[in-house]
PDB file of C-alpha atoms in Angstrom:
ATOM      1  CA  UNK Z 206     -40.905 -39.758   5.036  1.00  0.00           C
ATOM      2  CA  UNK Z 207     -37.522 -39.786   6.836  1.00  0.00           C
ATOM      3  CA  UNK Z 208     -36.934 -36.806   9.072  1.00  0.00           C
ATOM      4  CA  UNK Z 209     -33.463 -35.474   9.785  1.00  0.00           C
ATOM      5  CA  UNK Z 210     -34.185 -35.365  13.513  1.00  0.00           C
ATOM      6  CA  UNK Z 211     -34.527 -39.159  13.488  1.00  0.00           C
ATOM      7  CA  UNK Z 212     -31.462 -40.010  11.395  1.00  0.00           C
ATOM      8  CA  UNK Z 213     -28.181 -38.319  12.402  1.00  0.00           C
ATOM      9  CA  UNK Z 214     -26.285 -36.388   9.732  1.00  0.00           C
ATOM     10  CA  UNK Z 215     -22.537 -37.061  10.207  1.00  0.00           C
ATOM     11  CA  UNK Z 216     -21.528 -34.204   7.909  1.00  0.00           C
ATOM     12  CA  UNK Z 217     -23.458 -31.567   9.825  1.00  0.00           C
ATOM     13  CA  UNK Z 218     -20.922 -31.262  12.666  1.00  0.00           C
ATOM     14  CA  UNK Z 219     -18.048 -30.943  10.194  1.00  0.00           C
ATOM     15  CA  UNK Z 220     -19.903 -28.334   8.155  1.00  0.00           C
ATOM     16  CA  UNK Z 221     -20.624 -26.277  11.268  1.00  0.00           C
ATOM     17  CA  UNK Z 222     -17.018 -26.608  12.450  1.00  0.00           C
ATOM     18  CA  UNK Z 223     -15.762 -25.425   9.044  1.00  0.00           C
ATOM     19  CA  UNK Z 224     -18.022 -22.365   9.103  1.00  0.00           C
ATOM     20  CA  UNK Z 225     -16.805 -21.540  12.621  1.00  0.00           C
ATOM     21  CA  UNK Z 226     -13.156 -22.040  11.636  1.00  0.00           C
ATOM     22  CA  UNK Z 227     -13.399 -19.752   8.608  1.00  0.00           C
ATOM     23  CA  UNK Z 228     -15.413 -17.152  10.519  1.00  0.00           C
ATOM     24  CA  UNK Z 229     -13.155 -17.054  13.573  1.00  0.00           C
ATOM     25  CA  UNK Z 230      -9.838 -17.264  11.675  1.00  0.00           C
ATOM     26  CA  UNK Z 231     -10.325 -15.513   8.327  1.00  0.00           C
ATOM     27  CA  UNK Z 232      -6.585 -15.007   7.816  1.00  0.00           C
ATOM     28  CA  UNK Z 233      -5.849 -18.747   7.448  1.00  0.00           C
ATOM     29  CA  UNK Z 234      -4.704 -19.669   3.947  1.00  0.00           C
ATOM     30  CA  UNK Z 235      -7.578 -20.597   1.624  1.00  0.00           C
ATOM     31  CA  UNK Z 236      -8.099 -24.319   1.155  1.00  0.00           C
ATOM     32  CA  UNK Z 237     -10.255 -26.767  -0.771  1.00  0.00           C
ATOM     33  CA  UNK Z 238     -12.488 -28.549   1.738  1.00  0.00           C
ATOM     34  CA  UNK Z 239     -14.418 -31.797   1.701  1.00  0.00           C
ATOM     35  CA  UNK Z 240     -16.547 -33.586   4.289  1.00  0.00           C
ATOM     36  CA  UNK Z 241     -16.525 -37.356   4.695  1.00  0.00           C
ATOM     37  CA  UNK Z 242     -20.116 -38.530   4.352  1.00  0.00           C
ATOM     38  CA  UNK Z 243     -19.682 -41.491   6.700  1.00  0.00           C
ATOM     39  CA  UNK Z 244     -17.304 -40.365   9.437  1.00  0.00           C
ATOM     40  CA  UNK Z 245     -18.060 -36.653   9.346  1.00  0.00           C
ATOM     41  CA  UNK Z 246     -14.341 -35.859   9.145  1.00  0.00           C
ATOM     42  CA  UNK Z 247     -13.226 -32.585   7.584  1.00  0.00           C
ATOM     43  CA  UNK Z 248     -10.438 -32.602   4.967  1.00  0.00           C
ATOM     44  CA  UNK Z 249      -8.644 -29.496   3.710  1.00  0.00           C
ATOM     45  CA  UNK Z 250      -5.994 -29.092   1.017  1.00  0.00           C
ATOM     46  CA  UNK Z 251      -4.011 -25.852   0.955  1.00  0.00           C
ATOM     47  CA  UNK Z 252      -2.779 -25.223  -2.592  1.00  0.00           C
ATOM     48  CA  UNK Z 253       0.305 -23.254  -3.678  1.00  0.00           C
ATOM     49  CA  UNK Z 254       1.391 -22.601  -0.107  1.00  0.00           C
ATOM     50  CA  UNK Z 255       4.465 -22.881   2.055  1.00  0.00           C
ATOM     51  CA  UNK Z 256       4.875 -24.891   5.244  1.00  0.00           C
ATOM     52  CA  UNK Z 257       4.004 -21.741   7.217  1.00  0.00           C
ATOM     53  CA  UNK Z 258       0.392 -22.077   6.023  1.00  0.00           C
ATOM     54  CA  UNK Z 259       0.150 -25.514   7.641  1.00  0.00           C
ATOM     55  CA  UNK Z 260       1.842 -24.176  10.782  1.00  0.00           C
ATOM     56  CA  UNK Z 261      -0.857 -21.482  11.042  1.00  0.00           C
ATOM     57  CA  UNK Z 262      -3.570 -24.163  10.890  1.00  0.00           C
ATOM     58  CA  UNK Z 263      -1.705 -26.187  13.546  1.00  0.00           C
ATOM     59  CA  UNK Z 264      -1.559 -23.149  15.851  1.00  0.00           C
ATOM     60  CA  UNK Z 265      -5.352 -22.849  15.630  1.00  0.00           C
ATOM     61  CA  UNK Z 266      -6.374 -26.511  15.547  1.00  0.00           C
ATOM     62  CA  UNK Z 267      -3.635 -28.133  17.606  1.00  0.00           C
ATOM     63  CA  UNK Z 268      -2.802 -31.689  16.595  1.00  0.00           C
ATOM     64  CA  UNK Z 269       0.320 -32.969  14.912  1.00  0.00           C
ATOM     65  CA  UNK Z 270       1.959 -32.567  11.506  1.00  0.00           C
ATOM     66  CA  UNK Z 271       3.492 -35.576   9.813  1.00  0.00           C
ATOM     67  CA  UNK Z 272       5.210 -35.913   6.436  1.00  0.00           C
ATOM     68  CA  UNK Z 273       3.818 -38.380   3.920  1.00  0.00           C
ATOM     69  CA  UNK Z 274       5.532 -40.401   1.224  1.00  0.00           C
ATOM     70  CA  UNK Z 275       7.235 -38.662  -1.678  1.00  0.00           C
ATOM     71  CA  UNK Z 276       5.781 -38.952  -5.174  1.00  0.00           C
ATOM     72  CA  UNK Z 277       6.226 -37.420  -8.610  1.00  0.00           C
ATOM     73  CA  UNK Z 278       3.800 -34.686  -9.625  1.00  0.00           C
ATOM     74  CA  UNK Z 279       4.136 -32.710 -12.854  1.00  0.00           C
ATOM     75  CA  UNK Z 280       7.800 -33.674 -13.214  1.00  0.00           C
ATOM     76  CA  UNK Z 281       8.758 -32.782  -9.647  1.00  0.00           C
ATOM     77  CA  UNK Z 282       9.275 -34.903  -6.556  1.00  0.00           C
ATOM     78  CA  UNK Z 283       6.870 -33.664  -3.858  1.00  0.00           C
ATOM     79  CA  UNK Z 284       5.994 -34.578  -0.280  1.00  0.00           C
ATOM     80  CA  UNK Z 285       2.607 -34.105   1.400  1.00  0.00           C
ATOM     81  CA  UNK Z 286       2.550 -32.828   4.981  1.00  0.00           C
ATOM     82  CA  UNK Z 287      -0.589 -33.671   6.939  1.00  0.00           C
ATOM     83  CA  UNK Z 288      -1.969 -32.011  10.031  1.00  0.00           C
ATOM     84  CA  UNK Z 289      -4.276 -34.275  12.040  1.00  0.00           C
ATOM     85  CA  UNK Z 290      -6.338 -32.658  14.758  1.00  0.00           C
ATOM     86  CA  UNK Z 291      -9.706 -32.687  16.475  1.00  0.00           C
ATOM     87  CA  UNK Z 292     -11.464 -29.350  16.585  1.00  0.00           C
ATOM     88  CA  UNK Z 293     -14.934 -28.762  18.003  1.00  0.00           C
ATOM     89  CA  UNK Z 294     -15.316 -32.554  18.275  1.00  0.00           C
ATOM     90  CA  UNK Z 295     -14.619 -32.995  14.541  1.00  0.00           C
ATOM     91  CA  UNK Z 296     -11.651 -34.892  13.104  1.00  0.00           C
ATOM     92  CA  UNK Z 297      -9.720 -32.578  10.794  1.00  0.00           C
ATOM     93  CA  UNK Z 298      -6.937 -33.227   8.292  1.00  0.00           C
ATOM     94  CA  UNK Z 299      -5.207 -30.363   6.481  1.00  0.00           C
ATOM     95  CA  UNK Z 300      -2.658 -31.138   3.749  1.00  0.00           C
ATOM     96  CA  UNK Z 301       0.052 -29.038   2.104  1.00  0.00           C
ATOM     97  CA  UNK Z 302       2.149 -30.583  -0.688  1.00  0.00           C
ATOM     98  CA  UNK Z 303       5.668 -29.178  -1.004  1.00  0.00           C
ATOM     99  CA  UNK Z 304       8.743 -29.970  -3.087  1.00  0.00           C
ATOM    100  CA  UNK Z 305      10.612 -32.877  -1.518  1.00  0.00           C
ATOM    101  CA  UNK Z 306      14.121 -32.213  -0.209  1.00  0.00           C
ATOM    102  CA  UNK Z 307      16.808 -33.260  -2.652  1.00  0.00           C
ATOM    103  CA  UNK Z 308      19.770 -35.272  -1.427  1.00  0.00           C
ATOM    104  CA  UNK Z 309      23.038 -33.542  -2.238  1.00  0.00           C
ATOM    105  CA  UNK Z 310      26.353 -35.357  -2.370  1.00  0.00           C
ATOM    106  CA  UNK Z 311      29.106 -33.457  -0.630  1.00  0.00           C
ATOM    107  CA  UNK Z 312      32.594 -33.780  -2.125  1.00  0.00           C
ATOM    108  CA  UNK Z 313      35.208 -34.853   0.393  1.00  0.00           C
TER     109      UNK Z 313
END
């Protein structure tokens, strides 16, 4: 029989950090969360939100926000924005996908 005290559980730290985050900051925008089974990293995806939702997470977690590459989704060009931070010794990534800026030609 394998006991948990002998074999570390990488996801446990991330799960505890998520519970603490949601308990301490209940006004953050709801997100879909997943835990990486190997690294113990925490991944969140904020749906149907504005950039302000990601800014609120950044104010709590620290870290940096970077834009990702544009892609087509349901007939619209979108761009993911990713916050990467470490919170309570857990690597965290929170993503918000927004419409990509459209280039506009200006008449001279």
